[in-house]
PDB file of C-alpha atoms in Angstrom:
ATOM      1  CA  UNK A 271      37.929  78.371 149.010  1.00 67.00           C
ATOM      2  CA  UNK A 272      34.132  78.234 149.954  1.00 61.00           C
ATOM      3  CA  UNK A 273      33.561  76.140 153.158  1.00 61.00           C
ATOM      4  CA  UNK A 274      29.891  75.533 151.789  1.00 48.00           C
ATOM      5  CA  UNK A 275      27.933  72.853 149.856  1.00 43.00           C
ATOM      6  CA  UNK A 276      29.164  69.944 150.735  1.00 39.00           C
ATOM      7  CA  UNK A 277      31.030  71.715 154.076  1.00 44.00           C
ATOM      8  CA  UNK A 278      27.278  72.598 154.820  1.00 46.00           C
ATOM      9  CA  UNK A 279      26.807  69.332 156.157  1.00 42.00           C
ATOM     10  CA  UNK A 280      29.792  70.026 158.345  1.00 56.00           C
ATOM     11  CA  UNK A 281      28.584  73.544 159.469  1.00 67.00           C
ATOM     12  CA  UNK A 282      25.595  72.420 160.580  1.00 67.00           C
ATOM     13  CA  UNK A 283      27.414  70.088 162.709  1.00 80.00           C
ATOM     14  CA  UNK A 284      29.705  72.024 164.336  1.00 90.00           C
ATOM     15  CA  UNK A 285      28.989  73.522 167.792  1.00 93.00           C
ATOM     16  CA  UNK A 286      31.116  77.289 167.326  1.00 97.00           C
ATOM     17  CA  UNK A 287      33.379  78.557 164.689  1.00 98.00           C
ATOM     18  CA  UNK A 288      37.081  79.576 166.499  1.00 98.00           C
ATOM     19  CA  UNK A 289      39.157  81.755 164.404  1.00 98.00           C
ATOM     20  CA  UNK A 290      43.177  82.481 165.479  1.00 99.00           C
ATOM     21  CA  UNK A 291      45.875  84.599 163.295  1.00 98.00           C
ATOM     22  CA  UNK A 292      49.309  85.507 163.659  1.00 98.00           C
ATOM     23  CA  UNK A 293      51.198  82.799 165.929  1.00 98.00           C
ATOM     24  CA  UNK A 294      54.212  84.238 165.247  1.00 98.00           C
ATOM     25  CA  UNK A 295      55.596  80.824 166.475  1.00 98.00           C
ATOM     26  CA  UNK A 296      54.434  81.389 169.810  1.00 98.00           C
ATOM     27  CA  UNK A 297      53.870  77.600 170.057  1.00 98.00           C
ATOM     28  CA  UNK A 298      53.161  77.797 174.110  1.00 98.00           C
ATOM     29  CA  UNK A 299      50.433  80.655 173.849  1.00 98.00           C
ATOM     30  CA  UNK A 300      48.795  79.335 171.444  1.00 98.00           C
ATOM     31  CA  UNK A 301      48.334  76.383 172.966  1.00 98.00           C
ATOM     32  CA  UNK A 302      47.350  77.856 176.036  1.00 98.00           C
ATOM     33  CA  UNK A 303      44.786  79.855 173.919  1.00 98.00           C
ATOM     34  CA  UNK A 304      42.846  76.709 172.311  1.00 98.00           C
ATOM     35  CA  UNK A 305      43.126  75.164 176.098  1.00 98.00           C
ATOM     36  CA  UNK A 306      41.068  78.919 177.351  1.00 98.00           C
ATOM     37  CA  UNK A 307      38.573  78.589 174.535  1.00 98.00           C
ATOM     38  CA  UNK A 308      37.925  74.573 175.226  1.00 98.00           C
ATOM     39  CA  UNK A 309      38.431  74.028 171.749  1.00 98.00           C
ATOM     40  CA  UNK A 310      37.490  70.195 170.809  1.00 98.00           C
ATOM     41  CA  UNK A 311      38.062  69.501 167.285  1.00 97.00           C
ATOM     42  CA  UNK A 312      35.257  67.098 167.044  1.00 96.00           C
ATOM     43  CA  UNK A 313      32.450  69.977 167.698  1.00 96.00           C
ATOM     44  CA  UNK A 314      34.372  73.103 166.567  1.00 98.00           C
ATOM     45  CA  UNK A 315      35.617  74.431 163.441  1.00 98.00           C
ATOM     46  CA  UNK A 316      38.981  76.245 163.815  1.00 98.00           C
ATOM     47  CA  UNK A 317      40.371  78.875 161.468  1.00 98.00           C
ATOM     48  CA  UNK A 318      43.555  79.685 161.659  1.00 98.00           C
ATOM     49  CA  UNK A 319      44.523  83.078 159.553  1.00 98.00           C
ATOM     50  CA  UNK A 320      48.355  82.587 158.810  1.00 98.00           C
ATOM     51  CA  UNK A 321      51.622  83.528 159.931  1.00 98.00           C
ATOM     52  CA  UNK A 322      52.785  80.768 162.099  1.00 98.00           C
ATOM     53  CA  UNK A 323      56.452  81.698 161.447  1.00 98.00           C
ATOM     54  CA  UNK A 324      59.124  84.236 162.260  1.00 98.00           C
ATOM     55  CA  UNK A 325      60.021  86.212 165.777  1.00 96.00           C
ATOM     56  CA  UNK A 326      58.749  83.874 168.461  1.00 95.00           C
ATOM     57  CA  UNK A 327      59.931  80.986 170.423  1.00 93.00           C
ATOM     58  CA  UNK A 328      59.544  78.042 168.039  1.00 98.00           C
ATOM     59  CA  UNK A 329      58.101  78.661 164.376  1.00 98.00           C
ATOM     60  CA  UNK A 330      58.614  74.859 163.579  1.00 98.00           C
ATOM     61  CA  UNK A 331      56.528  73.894 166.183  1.00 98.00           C
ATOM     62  CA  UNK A 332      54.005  75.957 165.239  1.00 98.00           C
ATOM     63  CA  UNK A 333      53.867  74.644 161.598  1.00 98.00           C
ATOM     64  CA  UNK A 334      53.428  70.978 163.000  1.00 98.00           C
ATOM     65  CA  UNK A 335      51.064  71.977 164.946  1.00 98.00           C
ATOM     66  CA  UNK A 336      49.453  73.782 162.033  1.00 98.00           C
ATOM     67  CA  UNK A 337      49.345  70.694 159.989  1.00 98.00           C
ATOM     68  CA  UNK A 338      48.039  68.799 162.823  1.00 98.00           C
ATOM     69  CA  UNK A 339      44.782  70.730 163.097  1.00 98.00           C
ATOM     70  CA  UNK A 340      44.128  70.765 159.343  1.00 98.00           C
ATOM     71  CA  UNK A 341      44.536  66.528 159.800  1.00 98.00           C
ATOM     72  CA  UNK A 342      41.812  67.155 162.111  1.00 97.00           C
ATOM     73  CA  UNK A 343      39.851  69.290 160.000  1.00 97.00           C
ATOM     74  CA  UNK A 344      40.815  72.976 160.734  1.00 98.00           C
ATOM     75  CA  UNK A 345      41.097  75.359 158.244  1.00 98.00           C
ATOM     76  CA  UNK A 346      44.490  77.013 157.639  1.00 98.00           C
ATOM     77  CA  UNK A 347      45.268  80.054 155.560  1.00 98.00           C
ATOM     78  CA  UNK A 348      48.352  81.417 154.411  1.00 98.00           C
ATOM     79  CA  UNK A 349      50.004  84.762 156.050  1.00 98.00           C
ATOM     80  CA  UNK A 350      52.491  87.544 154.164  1.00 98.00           C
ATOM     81  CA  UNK A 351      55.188  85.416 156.902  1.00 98.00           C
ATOM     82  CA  UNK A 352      54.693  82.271 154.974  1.00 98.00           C
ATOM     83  CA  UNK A 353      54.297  84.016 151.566  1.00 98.00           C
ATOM     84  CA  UNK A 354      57.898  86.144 152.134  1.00 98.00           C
ATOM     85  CA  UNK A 355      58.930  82.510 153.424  1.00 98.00           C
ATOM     86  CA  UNK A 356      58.609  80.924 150.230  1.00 97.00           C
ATOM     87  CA  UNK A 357      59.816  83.546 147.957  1.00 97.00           C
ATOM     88  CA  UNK A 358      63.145  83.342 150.117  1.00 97.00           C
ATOM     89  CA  UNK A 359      63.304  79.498 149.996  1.00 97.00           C
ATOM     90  CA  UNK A 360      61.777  78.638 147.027  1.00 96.00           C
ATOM     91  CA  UNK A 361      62.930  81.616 144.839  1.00 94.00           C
ATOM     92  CA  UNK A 362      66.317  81.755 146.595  1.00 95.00           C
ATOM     93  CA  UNK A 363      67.359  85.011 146.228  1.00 94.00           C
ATOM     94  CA  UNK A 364      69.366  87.262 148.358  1.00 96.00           C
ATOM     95  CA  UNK A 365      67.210  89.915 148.153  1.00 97.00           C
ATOM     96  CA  UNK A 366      63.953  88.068 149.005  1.00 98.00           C
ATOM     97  CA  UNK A 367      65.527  86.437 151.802  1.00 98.00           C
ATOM     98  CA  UNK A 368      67.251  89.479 153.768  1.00 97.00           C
ATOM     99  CA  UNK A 369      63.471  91.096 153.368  1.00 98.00           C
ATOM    100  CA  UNK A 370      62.292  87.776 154.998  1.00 98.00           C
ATOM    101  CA  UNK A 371      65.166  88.056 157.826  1.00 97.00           C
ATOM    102  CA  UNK A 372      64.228  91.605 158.438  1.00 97.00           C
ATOM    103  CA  UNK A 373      60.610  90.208 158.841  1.00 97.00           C
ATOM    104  CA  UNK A 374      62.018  87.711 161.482  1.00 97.00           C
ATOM    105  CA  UNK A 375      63.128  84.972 159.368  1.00 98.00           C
ATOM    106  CA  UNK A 376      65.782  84.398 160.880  1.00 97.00           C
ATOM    107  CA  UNK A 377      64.300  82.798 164.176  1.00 97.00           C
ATOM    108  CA  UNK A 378      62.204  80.442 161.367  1.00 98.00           C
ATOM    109  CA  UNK A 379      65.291  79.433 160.276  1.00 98.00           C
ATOM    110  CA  UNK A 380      67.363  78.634 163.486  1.00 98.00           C
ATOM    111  CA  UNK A 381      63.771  76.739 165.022  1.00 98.00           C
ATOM    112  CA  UNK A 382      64.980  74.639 161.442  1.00 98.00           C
ATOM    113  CA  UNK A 383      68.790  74.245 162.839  1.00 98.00           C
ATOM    114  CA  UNK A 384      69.837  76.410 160.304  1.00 98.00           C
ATOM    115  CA  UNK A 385      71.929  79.454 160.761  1.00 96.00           C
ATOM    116  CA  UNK A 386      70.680  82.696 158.385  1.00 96.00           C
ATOM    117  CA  UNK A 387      74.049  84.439 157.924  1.00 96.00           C
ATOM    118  CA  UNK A 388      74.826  80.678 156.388  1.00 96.00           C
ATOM    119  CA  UNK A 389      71.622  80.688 154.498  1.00 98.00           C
ATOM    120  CA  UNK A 390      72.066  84.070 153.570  1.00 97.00           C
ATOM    121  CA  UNK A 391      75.847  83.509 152.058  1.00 97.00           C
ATOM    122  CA  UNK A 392      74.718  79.934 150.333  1.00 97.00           C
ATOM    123  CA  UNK A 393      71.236  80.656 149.120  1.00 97.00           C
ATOM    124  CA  UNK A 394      71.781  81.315 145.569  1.00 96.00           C
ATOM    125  CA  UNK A 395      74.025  78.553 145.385  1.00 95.00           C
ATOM    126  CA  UNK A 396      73.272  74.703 144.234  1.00 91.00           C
ATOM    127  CA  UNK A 397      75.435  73.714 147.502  1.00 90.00           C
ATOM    128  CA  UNK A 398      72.995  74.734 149.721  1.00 95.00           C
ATOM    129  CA  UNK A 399      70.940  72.250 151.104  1.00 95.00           C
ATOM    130  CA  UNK A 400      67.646  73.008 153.487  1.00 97.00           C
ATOM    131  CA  UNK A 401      66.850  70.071 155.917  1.00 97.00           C
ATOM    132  CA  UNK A 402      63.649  67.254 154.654  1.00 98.00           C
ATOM    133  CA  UNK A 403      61.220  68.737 157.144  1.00 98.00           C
ATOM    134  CA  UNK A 404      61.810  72.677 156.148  1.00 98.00           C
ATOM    135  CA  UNK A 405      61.813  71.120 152.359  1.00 98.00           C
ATOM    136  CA  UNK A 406      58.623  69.356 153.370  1.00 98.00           C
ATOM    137  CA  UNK A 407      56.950  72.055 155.134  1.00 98.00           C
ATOM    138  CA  UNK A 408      57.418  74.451 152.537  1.00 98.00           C
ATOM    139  CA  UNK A 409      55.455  72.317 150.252  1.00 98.00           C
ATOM    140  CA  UNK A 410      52.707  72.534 152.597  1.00 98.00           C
ATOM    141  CA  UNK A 411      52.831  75.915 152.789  1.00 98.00           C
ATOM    142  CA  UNK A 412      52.737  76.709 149.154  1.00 97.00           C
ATOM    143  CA  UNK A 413      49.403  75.037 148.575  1.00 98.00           C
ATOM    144  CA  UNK A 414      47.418  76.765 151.536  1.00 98.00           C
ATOM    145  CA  UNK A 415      44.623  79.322 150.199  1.00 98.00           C
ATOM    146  CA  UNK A 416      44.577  82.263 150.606  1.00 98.00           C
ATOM    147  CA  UNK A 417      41.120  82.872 151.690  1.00 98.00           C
ATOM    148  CA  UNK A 418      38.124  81.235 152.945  1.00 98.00           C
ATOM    149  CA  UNK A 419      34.226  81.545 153.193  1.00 97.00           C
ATOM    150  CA  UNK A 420      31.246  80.619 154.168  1.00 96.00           C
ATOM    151  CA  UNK A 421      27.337  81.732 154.104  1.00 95.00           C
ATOM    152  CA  UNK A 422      28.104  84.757 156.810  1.00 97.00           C
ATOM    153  CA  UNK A 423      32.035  85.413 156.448  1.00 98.00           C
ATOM    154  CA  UNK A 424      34.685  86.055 154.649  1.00 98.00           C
ATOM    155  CA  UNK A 425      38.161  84.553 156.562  1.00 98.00           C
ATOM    156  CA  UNK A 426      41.320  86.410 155.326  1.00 98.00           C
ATOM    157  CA  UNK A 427      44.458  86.841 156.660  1.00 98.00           C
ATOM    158  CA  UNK A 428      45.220  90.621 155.811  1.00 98.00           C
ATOM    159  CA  UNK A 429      42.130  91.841 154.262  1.00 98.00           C
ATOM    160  CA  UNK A 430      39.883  92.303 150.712  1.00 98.00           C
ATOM    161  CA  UNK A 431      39.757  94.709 147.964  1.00 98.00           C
ATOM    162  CA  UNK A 432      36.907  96.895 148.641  1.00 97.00           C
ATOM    163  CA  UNK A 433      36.273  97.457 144.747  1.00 95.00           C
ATOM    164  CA  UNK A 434      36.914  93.829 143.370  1.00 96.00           C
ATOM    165  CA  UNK A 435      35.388  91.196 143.017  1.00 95.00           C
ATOM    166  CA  UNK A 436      36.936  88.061 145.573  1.00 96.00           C
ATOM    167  CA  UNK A 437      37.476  86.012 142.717  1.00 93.00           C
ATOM    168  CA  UNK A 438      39.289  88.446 140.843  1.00 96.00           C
ATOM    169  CA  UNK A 439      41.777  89.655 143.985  1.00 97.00           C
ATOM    170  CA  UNK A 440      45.308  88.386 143.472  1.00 97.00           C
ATOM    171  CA  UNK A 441      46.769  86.506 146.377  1.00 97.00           C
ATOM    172  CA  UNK A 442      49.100  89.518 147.267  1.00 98.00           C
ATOM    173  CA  UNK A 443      46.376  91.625 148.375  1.00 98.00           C
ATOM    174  CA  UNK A 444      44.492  89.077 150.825  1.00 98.00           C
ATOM    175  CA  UNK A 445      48.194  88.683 151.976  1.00 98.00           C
ATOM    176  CA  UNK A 446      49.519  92.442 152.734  1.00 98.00           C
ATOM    177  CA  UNK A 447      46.436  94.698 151.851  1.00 98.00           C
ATOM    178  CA  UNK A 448      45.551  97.547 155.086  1.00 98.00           C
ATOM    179  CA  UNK A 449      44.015 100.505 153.535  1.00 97.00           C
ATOM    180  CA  UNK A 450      41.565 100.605 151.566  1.00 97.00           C
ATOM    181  CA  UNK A 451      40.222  97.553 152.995  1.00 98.00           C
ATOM    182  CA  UNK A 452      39.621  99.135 156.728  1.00 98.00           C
ATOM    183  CA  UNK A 453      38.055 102.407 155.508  1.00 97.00           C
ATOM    184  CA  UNK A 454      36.652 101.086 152.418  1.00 98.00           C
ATOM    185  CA  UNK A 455      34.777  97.504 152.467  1.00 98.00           C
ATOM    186  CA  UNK A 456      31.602  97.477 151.964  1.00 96.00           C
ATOM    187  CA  UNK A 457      30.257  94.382 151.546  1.00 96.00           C
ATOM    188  CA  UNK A 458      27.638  92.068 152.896  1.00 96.00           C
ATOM    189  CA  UNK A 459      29.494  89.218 154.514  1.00 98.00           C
ATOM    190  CA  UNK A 460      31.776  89.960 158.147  1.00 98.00           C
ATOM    191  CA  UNK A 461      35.282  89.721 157.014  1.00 98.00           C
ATOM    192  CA  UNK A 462      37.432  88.336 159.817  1.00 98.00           C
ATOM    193  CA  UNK A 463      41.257  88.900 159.266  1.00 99.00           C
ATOM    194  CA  UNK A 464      44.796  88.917 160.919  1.00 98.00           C
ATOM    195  CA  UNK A 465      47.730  90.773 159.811  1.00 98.00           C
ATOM    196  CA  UNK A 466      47.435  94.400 161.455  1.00 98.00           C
ATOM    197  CA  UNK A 467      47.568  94.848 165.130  1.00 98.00           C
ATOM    198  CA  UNK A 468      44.213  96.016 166.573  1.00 98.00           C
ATOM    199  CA  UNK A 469      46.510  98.407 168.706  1.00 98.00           C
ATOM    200  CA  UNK A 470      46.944 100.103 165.118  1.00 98.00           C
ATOM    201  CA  UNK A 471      42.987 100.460 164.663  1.00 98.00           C
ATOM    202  CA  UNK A 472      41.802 101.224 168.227  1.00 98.00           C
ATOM    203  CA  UNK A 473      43.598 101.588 171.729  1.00 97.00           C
ATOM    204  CA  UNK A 474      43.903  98.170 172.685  1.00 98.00           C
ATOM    205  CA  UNK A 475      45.257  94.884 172.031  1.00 98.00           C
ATOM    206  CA  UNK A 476      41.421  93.451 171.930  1.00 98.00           C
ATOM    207  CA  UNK A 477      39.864  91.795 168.753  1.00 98.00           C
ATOM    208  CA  UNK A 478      38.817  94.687 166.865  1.00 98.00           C
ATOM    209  CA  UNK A 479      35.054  95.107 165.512  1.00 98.00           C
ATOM    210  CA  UNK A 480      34.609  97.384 162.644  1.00 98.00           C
ATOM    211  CA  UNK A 481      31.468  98.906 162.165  1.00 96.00           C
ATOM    212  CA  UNK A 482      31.703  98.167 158.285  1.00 97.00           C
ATOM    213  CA  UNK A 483      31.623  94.704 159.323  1.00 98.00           C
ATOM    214  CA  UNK A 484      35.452  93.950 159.062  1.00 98.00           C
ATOM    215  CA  UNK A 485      36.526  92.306 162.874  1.00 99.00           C
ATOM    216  CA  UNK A 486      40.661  92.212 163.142  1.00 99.00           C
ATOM    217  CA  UNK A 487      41.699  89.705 165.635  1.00 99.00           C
ATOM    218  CA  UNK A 488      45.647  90.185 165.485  1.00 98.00           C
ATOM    219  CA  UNK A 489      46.781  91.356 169.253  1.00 98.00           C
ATOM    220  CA  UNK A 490      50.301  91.547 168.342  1.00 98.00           C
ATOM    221  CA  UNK A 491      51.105  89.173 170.895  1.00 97.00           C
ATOM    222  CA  UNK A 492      54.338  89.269 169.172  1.00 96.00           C
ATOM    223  CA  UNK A 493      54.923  92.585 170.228  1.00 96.00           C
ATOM    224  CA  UNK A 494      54.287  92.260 173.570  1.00 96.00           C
ATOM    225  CA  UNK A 495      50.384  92.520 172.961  1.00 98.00           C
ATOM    226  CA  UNK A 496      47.660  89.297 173.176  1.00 98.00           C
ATOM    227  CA  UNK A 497      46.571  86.666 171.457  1.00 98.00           C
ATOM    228  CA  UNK A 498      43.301  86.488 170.377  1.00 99.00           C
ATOM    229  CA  UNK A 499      40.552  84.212 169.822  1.00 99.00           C
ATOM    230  CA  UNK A 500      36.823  84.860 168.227  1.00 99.00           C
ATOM    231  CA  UNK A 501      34.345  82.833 168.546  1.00 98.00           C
ATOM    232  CA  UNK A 502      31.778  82.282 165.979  1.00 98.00           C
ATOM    233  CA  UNK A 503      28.536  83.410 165.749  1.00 97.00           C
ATOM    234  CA  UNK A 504      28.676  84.801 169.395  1.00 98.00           C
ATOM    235  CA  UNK A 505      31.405  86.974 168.752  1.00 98.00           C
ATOM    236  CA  UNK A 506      32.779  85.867 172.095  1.00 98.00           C
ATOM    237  CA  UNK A 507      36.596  86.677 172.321  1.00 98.00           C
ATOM    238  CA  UNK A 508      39.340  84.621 174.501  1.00 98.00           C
ATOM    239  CA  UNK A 509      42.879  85.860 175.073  1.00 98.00           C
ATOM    240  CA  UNK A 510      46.464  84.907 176.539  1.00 98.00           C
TER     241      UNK A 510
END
C-alpha cells in the first residue's frame, strides 16, 4: 500500500503524521494517548501499526475503535495478534487457536462474550457458532495490509527484509520478522514499526530511534511499559 499519488494531495494537506502500534486492547490508554497528542482527524494522518487484540482490558473496543478511525481516514495495518487471530477463527484449528490463547486470545475472546475453553472444545466443529460482530470483524481484519508507505517512510508493524525487495516480502515477515531487520536494514526510507518492545532494543520503554533509520515505537504498555506515540516529521514522541 503506497499512501502517494493520489494520497499526495492528502499529504500535503495534513498538518503531522501520528503513528500508534500495539493496543493490546488497552481501549482507555489509547484513548488517553490521541487526547495527549491533540490528534484531530481533519488535519492529521494517523497510523496505526496493528495488534489491537489480546491481553488488555477490552480488545473489542479497540477494534471499533479501529474501524472508526479508518472511516475517518486513518490508516490501519495488520499485527501478528490479528494474523494468529484469523488463523484460529478462520482456519479453526485446535492447534492454531491454543497458540493464539497462549498469545492472549483468550481475553479477545471473552471482550466477544465467548468463553475459550468453549471455543477451544467446539472449534473444529460445524456446531460452533462465533457471534455477527466477531464474524464481522474478522472480515475486516483479513483485508487490512500489511504495510504502508509514503515518499519518506516505510510503516510496518514488525519490520522488513533487509535483502528483499518490499514487493517481494511475504506478509509473514512484515508480521513477526526481529532480526535481521534491526541489525540489518539498510535502506533509504525511515521504517517505523511496532511489534518488539523498545525495552528489548535499548533501556527504556521510549520510542526507539535506530541509527540505520528503523524507529520502534512499541512500549509494551502491555507489559507494564508505555504507550507510545510519534509524530511525523518532527519526530516528537507522546506517551501514557
Amino acid at each position: 500500500m503506497i499512501v502517494g499519488e493520489s494520497e499526495g494531495i492528502l499529504l500535503q494537506a495534513v498538518r503531522r503524521l501520528l503513528v500508534i502500534s500495539d493496543m493490546h486492547g488497552q481501549i482507555d490508554a489509547f484513548n488517553a494517548l490521541l487526547e495527549k497528542a491533540e490528534f484531530d482527524a481533519s488535519e492529521d494522518l494517523l497510523f496505526l501499526l496493528g495488534d489491537y487484540v489480546d491481553r488488555g482490558q477490552n480488545p473489542k473496543a479497540m477494534v471499533a475503535k479501529a474501524r472508526e478511525l479508518e472511516k475517518k481516514g486513518a490508516i490501519v495495518l495488520k499485527g501478528n495478534h490479528e494474523d494468529m487471530m484469523e488463523k484460529a477463527l478462520i482456519g479453526r484449528k485446535t492447534e492454531s487457536l491454543a497458540h493464539w490463547a497462549a498469545n492472549g486470545g483468550a481475553q479477545t475472546l471473552s471482550s466477544y462474550g465467548l468463553d475459550f475453553k468453549f471455543v477451544y472444545q467446539n472449534i473444529e466443529s460445524d456446531s460452533l457458532k462465533l457471534p455477527d460482530e466477531l464474524l464481522d470483524d474478522l472480515s475486516w481484519i483479513e483485508q487490512l495490509n500489511v504495510y504502508a508507505q509514503t515518499e519518506h517512510y516505510i510503516f510496518v508493524h514488525a519490520g522488513i527484509d533487509p535483502d528483499k525487495k518490499i514487493e517481494d516480502t511475504d506478509e509473514e515477515t512484515f508480521l513477526w520478522i526481529r532480526e535481521p531487520f534491526f541489525s540489518g536494514y539498510h535502506g533509504d526510507k525511515i521504517v517505523i514499526f511496532g511489534h518488539t518492545p523498545t525495552m528489548n532494543l535499548q533501556q527504556s520503554c521510549d520510542i526507539f530511534f535506530g541509527k540505520n533509520k528503523i524507529i520502534g515505537i512499541d512500549g509494551g504498555s502491555v507489559f507494564g511499559g508505555q504507550l507510545n506515540c510519534l509524530e511525523l516529521p518532527s519526530k516528537a514522541t507522546f506517551s501514557v
